[in-house]
């Protein structure tokens, strides 16, 4: 169930990604639901046919504001989680994000794409923005069709099934010289 912002505003004010919380101000932007459309347009004709090809991945932007020292510590922990440095690529992963603004669109995991520079907007406010993309597990494959078994060619009946091998050919007689030689 998605938290109602009128009855439970604190759940909307709390940001937790991958178990790391951010207590400063945050704001989400971007398209959370976006259809993939194939627009077919005939040359020389007005209008077009539209074919719906499902949903595209959501591209999100998260703006973060730090106004206290604790917010800065939260930001550095969040950046360390989302953008791990080093050669170990296994740490680069999608992270759970159960914020109600994402849950309303069915987004449960996000993958960090880029982060802007940290900038000072006033003497006591530091800001940055992080671009994220929705992560979805691999789509399930259609399992309603079983692959065909490889045929056993040796078990196929043919015209030669049940016949015996032909006897060997008789030896050819030696040639004898004829009277003409």
Coordinates of N, CA and C in Angstrom, one line a residue:
X1 N 0.8 -1.2 0.0 CA 0.0 0.0 0.0 C 0.9 1.2 0.0
X2 N 0.5 2.2 -0.8 CA 1.3 3.4 -0.9 C 0.8 4.4 0.1
X3 N 1.8 5.0 0.8 CA 1.5 5.9 1.9 C 0.7 7.2 1.3
X4 N -0.3 7.5 2.0 CA -1.1 8.7 1.6 C -0.4 10.0 2.2
X5 N -0.1 10.9 1.3 CA 0.7 12.1 1.7 C -0.1 13.0 2.7
X6 N -1.4 12.9 2.7 CA -2.2 13.7 3.6 C -2.3 13.1 5.0
X7 N -2.2 11.7 5.1 CA -2.3 11.0 6.3 C -1.0 10.7 6.9
X8 N 0.1 10.5 6.1 CA 1.4 10.1 6.5 C 2.5 10.9 5.8
X9 N 2.6 12.2 6.0 CA 3.5 13.0 5.3 C 5.0 12.7 5.6
X10 N 5.3 12.1 6.8 CA 6.7 11.8 7.1 C 7.3 10.7 6.2
X11 N 6.5 9.8 5.7 CA 7.0 8.8 4.8 C 7.4 9.4 3.5
X12 N 6.8 10.5 3.1 CA 7.1 11.2 1.9 C 8.3 12.1 2.1
X13 N 8.6 12.5 3.3 CA 9.8 13.4 3.6 C 11.0 12.5 3.9
X14 N 10.9 11.2 4.0 CA 12.0 10.4 4.2 C 12.6 9.7 2.9
X15 N 13.9 9.8 2.7 CA 14.5 9.2 1.6 C 15.4 8.1 2.0
X16 N 15.2 6.9 1.6 CA 16.1 5.8 1.9 C 16.4 5.0 0.5
X17 N 17.6 5.0 0.2 CA 18.0 4.2 -1.0 C 19.1 3.2 -0.6
X18 N 18.8 1.9 -0.9 CA 19.7 0.9 -0.5 C 20.1 0.8 0.9
X19 N 19.2 1.2 1.8 CA 19.4 1.2 3.2 C 20.1 2.4 3.8
X20 N 20.5 3.3 2.9 CA 21.2 4.6 3.3 C 20.1 5.7 3.3
X21 N 20.0 6.4 4.4 CA 18.9 7.4 4.5 C 19.6 8.8 4.3
X22 N 18.8 9.7 3.8 CA 19.2 11.1 3.6 C 18.1 12.0 4.3
X23 N 18.6 12.7 5.3 CA 17.6 13.5 6.1 C 17.4 14.9 5.6
X24 N 18.2 15.3 4.6 CA 18.0 16.7 4.1 C 16.8 16.8 3.2
X25 N 16.7 17.9 2.5 CA 15.6 18.1 1.6 C 15.9 17.4 0.3
X26 N 14.8 16.8 -0.3 CA 15.0 16.1 -1.6 C 13.8 16.3 -2.4
X27 N 14.0 16.3 -3.7 CA 12.9 16.5 -4.7 C 13.1 15.6 -5.9
X28 N 12.1 14.8 -6.2 CA 12.1 13.9 -7.4 C 11.5 14.7 -8.6
X29 N 12.1 14.4 -9.8 CA 11.5 14.9 -11.0 C 11.8 13.9 -12.1
X30 N 11.2 14.1 -13.2 CA 11.3 13.1 -14.4 C 10.0 12.4 -14.6
X31 N 10.0 11.7 -15.7 CA 8.9 10.9 -16.1 C 8.9 9.5 -15.4
X32 N 7.9 9.1 -14.6 CA 7.9 7.8 -14.0 C 7.2 6.8 -14.8
X33 N 6.3 7.2 -15.6 CA 5.6 6.2 -16.5 C 5.7 6.7 -17.9
X34 N 6.3 6.0 -18.8 CA 6.5 6.4 -20.1 C 6.3 5.2 -21.1
X35 N 5.4 5.4 -22.0 CA 5.1 4.3 -22.9 C 6.1 4.3 -24.1
X36 N 6.5 3.1 -24.6 CA 7.2 3.0 -25.8 C 6.2 2.9 -27.0
X37 N 6.2 3.9 -27.8 CA 5.2 3.9 -28.9 C 6.0 3.8 -30.3
X38 N 5.4 3.0 -31.1 CA 5.9 2.9 -32.5 C 4.8 3.6 -33.4
X39 N 5.2 4.8 -33.9 CA 4.3 5.6 -34.7 C 4.6 5.3 -36.1
X40 N 3.5 4.8 -36.8 CA 3.6 4.4 -38.2 C 2.9 5.5 -39.0
X41 N 3.6 6.1 -39.9 CA 3.1 7.1 -40.7 C 3.3 6.8 -42.2
X42 N 2.2 6.8 -42.9 CA 2.3 6.5 -44.3 C 2.7 7.8 -45.1
X43 N 3.7 7.7 -46.0 CA 4.1 8.9 -46.7 C 2.9 9.5 -47.5
X44 N 2.8 10.8 -47.4 CA 1.8 11.5 -48.2 C 0.4 11.5 -47.5
X45 N 0.3 11.0 -46.3 CA -1.0 10.9 -45.7 C -0.9 11.6 -44.3
X46 N -2.0 12.2 -43.9 CA -2.1 12.8 -42.6 C -2.3 11.7 -41.5
X47 N -1.9 12.0 -40.3 CA -2.1 11.1 -39.2 C -1.1 10.0 -39.2
X48 N -1.3 9.1 -38.2 CA -0.4 8.0 -38.0 C -1.1 6.9 -37.2
X49 N -0.6 5.7 -37.3 CA -1.1 4.6 -36.4 C -0.1 4.5 -35.3
X50 N -0.6 4.2 -34.1 CA 0.3 4.1 -33.0 C 0.2 2.6 -32.5
X51 N 1.4 2.1 -32.3 CA 1.5 0.7 -31.7 C 2.2 0.8 -30.4
X52 N 1.5 0.3 -29.3 CA 2.0 0.3 -28.0 C 3.0 -0.8 -27.8
X53 N 4.2 -0.6 -27.4 CA 5.2 -1.6 -27.2 C 5.6 -1.7 -25.7
X54 N 4.7 -1.4 -24.8 CA 5.0 -1.5 -23.4 C 5.5 -0.3 -22.8
X55 N 6.1 -0.4 -21.6 CA 6.6 0.7 -20.9 C 8.2 0.8 -21.0
X56 N 8.6 2.0 -21.1 CA 10.1 2.3 -21.2 C 10.5 2.5 -19.7
X57 N 11.8 2.4 -19.5 CA 12.4 2.6 -18.2 C 12.2 4.1 -17.8
X58 N 11.9 4.3 -16.6 CA 11.7 5.7 -16.1 C 13.1 6.3 -15.9
X59 N 13.3 7.6 -16.3 CA 14.5 8.3 -16.1 C 14.2 9.4 -15.1
X60 N 14.9 9.3 -14.0 CA 14.5 10.2 -12.8 C 15.7 11.1 -12.5
X61 N 15.3 12.2 -11.8 CA 16.3 13.1 -11.3 C 16.0 13.4 -9.8
X62 N 17.0 13.2 -9.0 CA 16.8 13.4 -7.6 C 17.7 14.6 -7.1
X63 N 17.0 15.7 -6.7 CA 17.7 16.9 -6.2 C 17.9 16.8 -4.7
X64 N 19.1 17.0 -4.2 CA 19.4 16.9 -2.8 C 19.9 18.2 -2.2
X65 N 19.4 18.7 -1.1 CA 19.9 19.9 -0.4 C 20.4 19.6 1.0
X66 N 21.6 20.0 1.3 CA 22.2 19.9 2.6 C 22.2 21.2 3.3
X67 N 21.6 21.2 4.5 CA 21.5 22.5 5.3 C 22.1 22.3 6.7
X68 N 22.6 21.1 7.0 CA 23.2 20.8 8.3 C 24.4 19.8 8.0
X69 N 25.2 19.7 9.0 CA 26.4 18.8 8.9 C 25.9 17.3 8.7
X70 N 24.8 16.9 9.4 CA 24.4 15.6 9.3 C 23.9 15.3 7.9
X71 N 23.3 16.3 7.2 CA 22.8 16.1 5.8 C 24.0 15.8 4.9
X72 N 25.1 16.5 5.2 CA 26.4 16.3 4.4 C 26.9 14.9 4.6
X73 N 26.9 14.4 5.8 CA 27.3 13.0 6.1 C 26.4 12.0 5.4
X74 N 25.1 12.3 5.4 CA 24.2 11.4 4.6 C 24.4 11.4 3.1
X75 N 24.7 12.6 2.6 CA 25.0 12.8 1.2 C 26.3 12.0 0.8
X76 N 27.3 12.1 1.6 CA 28.6 11.4 1.2 C 28.4 9.8 1.3
X77 N 27.5 9.4 2.3 CA 27.3 7.9 2.4 C 26.4 7.5 1.2
X78 N 25.5 8.3 0.7 CA 24.6 8.0 -0.4 C 25.5 7.9 -1.7
X79 N 26.4 8.9 -1.9 CA 27.2 8.9 -3.1 C 28.1 7.7 -3.1
X80 N 28.7 7.3 -1.9 CA 29.6 6.1 -1.8 C 28.8 4.9 -2.2
X81 N 27.5 4.8 -1.8 CA 26.7 3.6 -2.2 C 26.4 3.6 -3.7
X82 N 25.9 4.7 -4.2 CA 25.5 4.8 -5.6 C 26.6 4.8 -6.6
X83 N 27.7 5.3 -6.3 CA 28.8 5.4 -7.2 C 30.1 4.9 -6.6
X84 N 30.2 3.5 -6.4 CA 31.4 2.9 -5.8 C 32.6 3.1 -6.8
X85 N 33.7 3.5 -6.2 CA 34.9 3.6 -7.0 C 35.7 2.4 -6.9
X86 N 36.5 2.1 -7.9 CA 37.4 0.9 -7.8 C 37.1 0.0 -9.0
X87 N 37.9 -1.1 -9.0 CA 37.8 -2.0 -10.2 C 36.8 -3.1 -9.9
X88 N 36.3 -3.2 -8.7 CA 35.3 -4.3 -8.4 C 33.9 -3.9 -8.9
X89 N 33.6 -4.4 -10.1 CA 32.3 -4.0 -10.8 C 31.1 -4.6 -10.2
X90 N 31.3 -5.6 -9.3 CA 30.2 -6.3 -8.7 C 29.5 -5.4 -7.7
X91 N 30.1 -4.3 -7.2 CA 29.5 -3.4 -6.3 C 28.6 -2.4 -7.1
X92 N 28.7 -2.3 -8.4 CA 27.8 -1.5 -9.2 C 26.5 -2.2 -9.4
X93 N 25.5 -1.8 -8.6 CA 24.3 -2.5 -8.7 C 23.1 -1.6 -8.5
X94 N 21.9 -2.1 -8.8 CA 20.7 -1.3 -8.5 C 20.4 -1.4 -7.0
X95 N 19.7 -0.4 -6.5 CA 19.4 -0.4 -5.1 C 17.9 -0.2 -4.8
X96 N 17.4 -0.8 -3.8 CA 16.0 -0.6 -3.4 C 15.7 0.8 -3.1
X97 N 14.6 1.3 -3.5 CA 14.1 2.6 -3.2 C 12.6 2.6 -3.1
X98 N 12.1 2.5 -1.9 CA 10.7 2.4 -1.7 C 10.0 3.7 -1.3
X99 N 10.5 4.8 -1.9 CA 9.9 6.1 -1.6 C 8.5 6.1 -2.3
X100 N 7.5 6.6 -1.6 CA 6.1 6.6 -2.1 C 5.9 7.3 -3.5
X101 N 6.8 8.3 -3.8 CA 6.7 8.9 -5.1 C 7.1 8.0 -6.2
X102 N 7.9 7.0 -5.9 CA 8.4 6.0 -6.9 C 7.4 4.8 -6.9
X103 N 6.9 4.5 -5.7 CA 6.0 3.3 -5.5 C 4.7 3.5 -6.3
X104 N 4.2 4.7 -6.4 CA 3.0 4.9 -7.1 C 3.1 4.5 -8.6
X105 N 4.3 4.5 -9.1 CA 4.5 4.0 -10.5 C 5.1 2.6 -10.6
X106 N 5.2 2.0 -9.4 CA 5.7 0.6 -9.4 C 7.2 0.5 -9.5
X107 N 7.9 1.5 -9.2 CA 9.4 1.5 -9.2 C 9.9 1.1 -7.9
X108 N 10.6 0.0 -7.8 CA 11.1 -0.5 -6.5 C 12.6 -0.4 -6.4
X109 N 13.3 -0.4 -7.6 CA 14.8 -0.3 -7.6 C 15.3 0.7 -8.6
X110 N 16.4 1.4 -8.3 CA 16.9 2.4 -9.1 C 18.4 2.1 -9.3
X111 N 19.0 2.6 -10.5 CA 20.4 2.5 -10.8 C 20.9 3.9 -11.1
X112 N 22.0 4.3 -10.4 CA 22.5 5.6 -10.6 C 23.3 5.7 -11.9
X113 N 23.0 6.8 -12.6 CA 23.6 7.1 -13.9 C 24.7 8.2 -13.8
X114 N 24.3 9.3 -13.2 CA 25.3 10.4 -13.1 C 24.9 11.3 -12.0
X115 N 25.9 12.1 -11.6 CA 25.7 13.1 -10.5 C 26.3 14.4 -10.9
X116 N 25.6 15.5 -10.7 CA 26.1 16.8 -11.0 C 27.1 17.3 -9.9
X117 N 27.7 18.4 -10.2 CA 28.7 19.0 -9.2 C 27.9 19.5 -8.0
X118 N 28.5 19.4 -6.8 CA 28.0 19.9 -5.6 C 28.2 21.4 -5.7
X119 N 27.2 22.2 -5.4 CA 27.3 23.7 -5.5 C 26.6 24.3 -4.3
X120 N 27.1 25.5 -4.0 CA 26.6 26.2 -2.8 C 25.6 27.2 -3.3
X121 N 24.4 27.1 -2.9 CA 23.3 28.0 -3.4 C 23.1 29.2 -2.4
X122 N 23.5 29.0 -1.2 CA 23.5 30.1 -0.2 C 24.6 29.8 0.8
X123 N 24.9 30.7 1.7 CA 25.9 30.4 2.7 C 25.7 29.1 3.5
X124 N 24.5 28.6 3.7 CA 24.2 27.4 4.5 C 23.5 26.3 3.7
X125 N 23.5 26.4 2.4 CA 22.8 25.4 1.6 C 23.8 24.9 0.5
X126 N 24.0 23.5 0.5 CA 24.7 22.9 -0.6 C 23.8 21.9 -1.3
X127 N 23.9 21.9 -2.7 CA 23.0 21.2 -3.5 C 23.7 20.3 -4.5
X128 N 23.1 19.3 -4.9 CA 23.5 18.5 -6.1 C 22.3 17.7 -6.6
X129 N 22.5 17.1 -7.8 CA 21.4 16.3 -8.3 C 22.0 15.0 -8.9
X130 N 21.2 14.0 -8.8 CA 21.6 12.6 -9.2 C 20.6 12.1 -10.2
X131 N 21.1 11.7 -11.4 CA 20.2 11.1 -12.4 C 20.2 9.6 -12.1
X132 N 19.0 9.0 -12.1 CA 18.8 7.6 -11.9 C 17.9 7.0 -13.0
X133 N 18.0 5.7 -13.2 CA 17.1 5.1 -14.1 C 16.5 3.9 -13.4
X134 N 15.2 3.7 -13.7 CA 14.5 2.6 -13.1 C 15.2 1.2 -13.5
X135 N 15.3 0.3 -12.5 CA 15.9 -1.0 -12.7 C 14.7 -2.0 -12.6
X136 N 14.7 -2.9 -13.6 CA 13.7 -4.0 -13.6 C 14.5 -5.3 -13.8
X137 N 14.1 -6.3 -13.1 CA 14.8 -7.6 -13.3 C 14.5 -8.1 -14.7
X138 N 15.3 -9.0 -15.2 CA 15.1 -9.6 -16.5 C 13.7 -10.0 -16.7
X139 N 13.1 -9.7 -17.9 CA 11.8 -10.2 -18.2 C 11.8 -11.7 -18.2
X140 N 10.7 -12.3 -17.8 CA 10.6 -13.7 -17.8 C 10.4 -14.2 -19.2
X141 N 11.0 -15.3 -19.6 CA 10.9 -15.8 -20.9 C 9.6 -16.6 -21.0
X142 N 9.1 -16.7 -22.2 CA 7.9 -17.4 -22.5 C 8.2 -18.9 -22.3
X143 N 7.6 -19.5 -21.3 CA 7.9 -20.9 -21.0 C 6.7 -21.8 -21.5
X144 N 5.8 -21.3 -22.3 CA 4.7 -22.1 -22.7 C 5.1 -23.0 -23.8
X145 N 6.2 -22.8 -24.5 CA 6.6 -23.6 -25.6 C 7.9 -24.4 -25.1
X146 N 7.8 -25.7 -25.2 CA 9.0 -26.5 -24.9 C 9.9 -26.6 -26.1
X147 N 11.2 -26.5 -26.0 CA 12.0 -26.7 -27.2 C 11.9 -28.2 -27.7
X148 N 11.9 -28.4 -29.0 CA 11.8 -29.7 -29.5 C 13.0 -30.5 -29.2
X149 N 12.8 -31.8 -29.0 CA 14.0 -32.7 -28.7 C 14.7 -32.9 -30.0
X150 N 16.0 -33.1 -29.8 CA 16.8 -33.5 -31.0 C 16.4 -34.8 -31.5
X151 N 16.1 -35.0 -32.8 CA 15.6 -36.3 -33.2 C 16.8 -37.3 -33.2
X152 N 16.4 -38.6 -32.9 CA 17.3 -39.7 -32.9 C 17.3 -40.3 -34.3
X153 N 18.3 -39.9 -35.1 CA 18.4 -40.3 -36.5 C 18.5 -41.8 -36.7
X154 N 19.2 -42.5 -35.8 CA 19.4 -43.9 -35.8 C 18.1 -44.7 -35.7
X155 N 17.2 -44.1 -35.0 CA 15.9 -44.8 -34.8 C 14.9 -44.6 -35.9
X156 N 15.2 -43.8 -36.9 CA 14.3 -43.6 -38.0 C 14.2 -44.8 -38.9
X157 N 13.0 -45.2 -39.3 CA 12.8 -46.3 -40.2 C 13.0 -45.8 -41.6
X158 N 13.8 -46.6 -42.4 CA 14.1 -46.2 -43.8 C 13.7 -47.5 -44.7
X159 N 13.9 -47.3 -46.0 CA 13.7 -48.4 -46.9 C 14.7 -49.5 -46.7
X160 N 15.8 -49.3 -46.0 CA 16.8 -50.3 -45.8 C 16.7 -50.9 -44.5
X161 N 15.7 -50.5 -43.7 CA 15.6 -51.1 -42.3 C 15.2 -52.6 -42.5
X162 N 15.9 -53.5 -41.8 CA 15.6 -54.9 -41.8 C 16.3 -55.7 -42.9
X163 N 17.0 -55.0 -43.8 CA 17.6 -55.8 -44.9 C 19.0 -56.2 -44.5
X164 N 19.5 -57.2 -45.1 CA 20.9 -57.7 -44.8 C 21.8 -57.1 -45.7
X165 N 23.1 -57.1 -45.3 CA 24.1 -56.5 -46.2 C 24.3 -57.4 -47.4
X166 N 24.6 -56.8 -48.5 CA 24.8 -57.5 -49.8 C 26.0 -58.4 -49.7
X167 N 26.0 -59.6 -50.3 CA 27.2 -60.4 -50.3 C 28.3 -59.7 -51.0
X168 N 29.6 -60.1 -50.7 CA 30.7 -59.5 -51.4 C 30.6 -59.9 -52.9
X169 N 31.1 -59.0 -53.8 CA 31.1 -59.3 -55.2 C 32.1 -60.4 -55.5
X170 N 31.9 -61.3 -56.5 CA 32.8 -62.3 -56.9 C 34.1 -61.7 -57.4
X171 N 35.2 -62.4 -57.3 CA 36.4 -61.9 -57.8 C 36.4 -61.9 -59.3
X172 N 37.1 -60.9 -59.9 CA 37.1 -60.8 -61.3 C 38.1 -61.8 -61.9
X173 N 37.8 -62.5 -63.0 CA 38.7 -63.5 -63.5 C 39.9 -62.8 -64.2
X174 N 41.1 -63.4 -64.2 CA 42.2 -62.8 -64.8 C 42.0 -62.7 -66.3
X175 N 42.5 -61.8 -66.9 CA 42.4 -61.7 -68.4 C 43.4 -62.5 -69.1
X176 N 43.0 -63.2 -70.1 CA 43.9 -64.1 -70.8 C 44.2 -63.4 -72.2
X177 N 45.4 -63.6 -72.7 CA 45.7 -63.0 -74.0 C 44.9 -63.7 -75.1
X178 N 44.4 -62.9 -75.9 CA 43.6 -63.5 -77.0 C 44.4 -63.8 -78.3
X179 N 43.8 -64.4 -79.4 CA 44.6 -64.8 -80.6 C 45.1 -63.6 -81.3
X180 N 44.6 -62.4 -81.1 CA 45.1 -61.3 -81.9 C 46.4 -60.8 -81.4
X181 N 46.9 -61.2 -80.3 CA 48.1 -60.7 -79.9 C 49.2 -61.5 -80.3

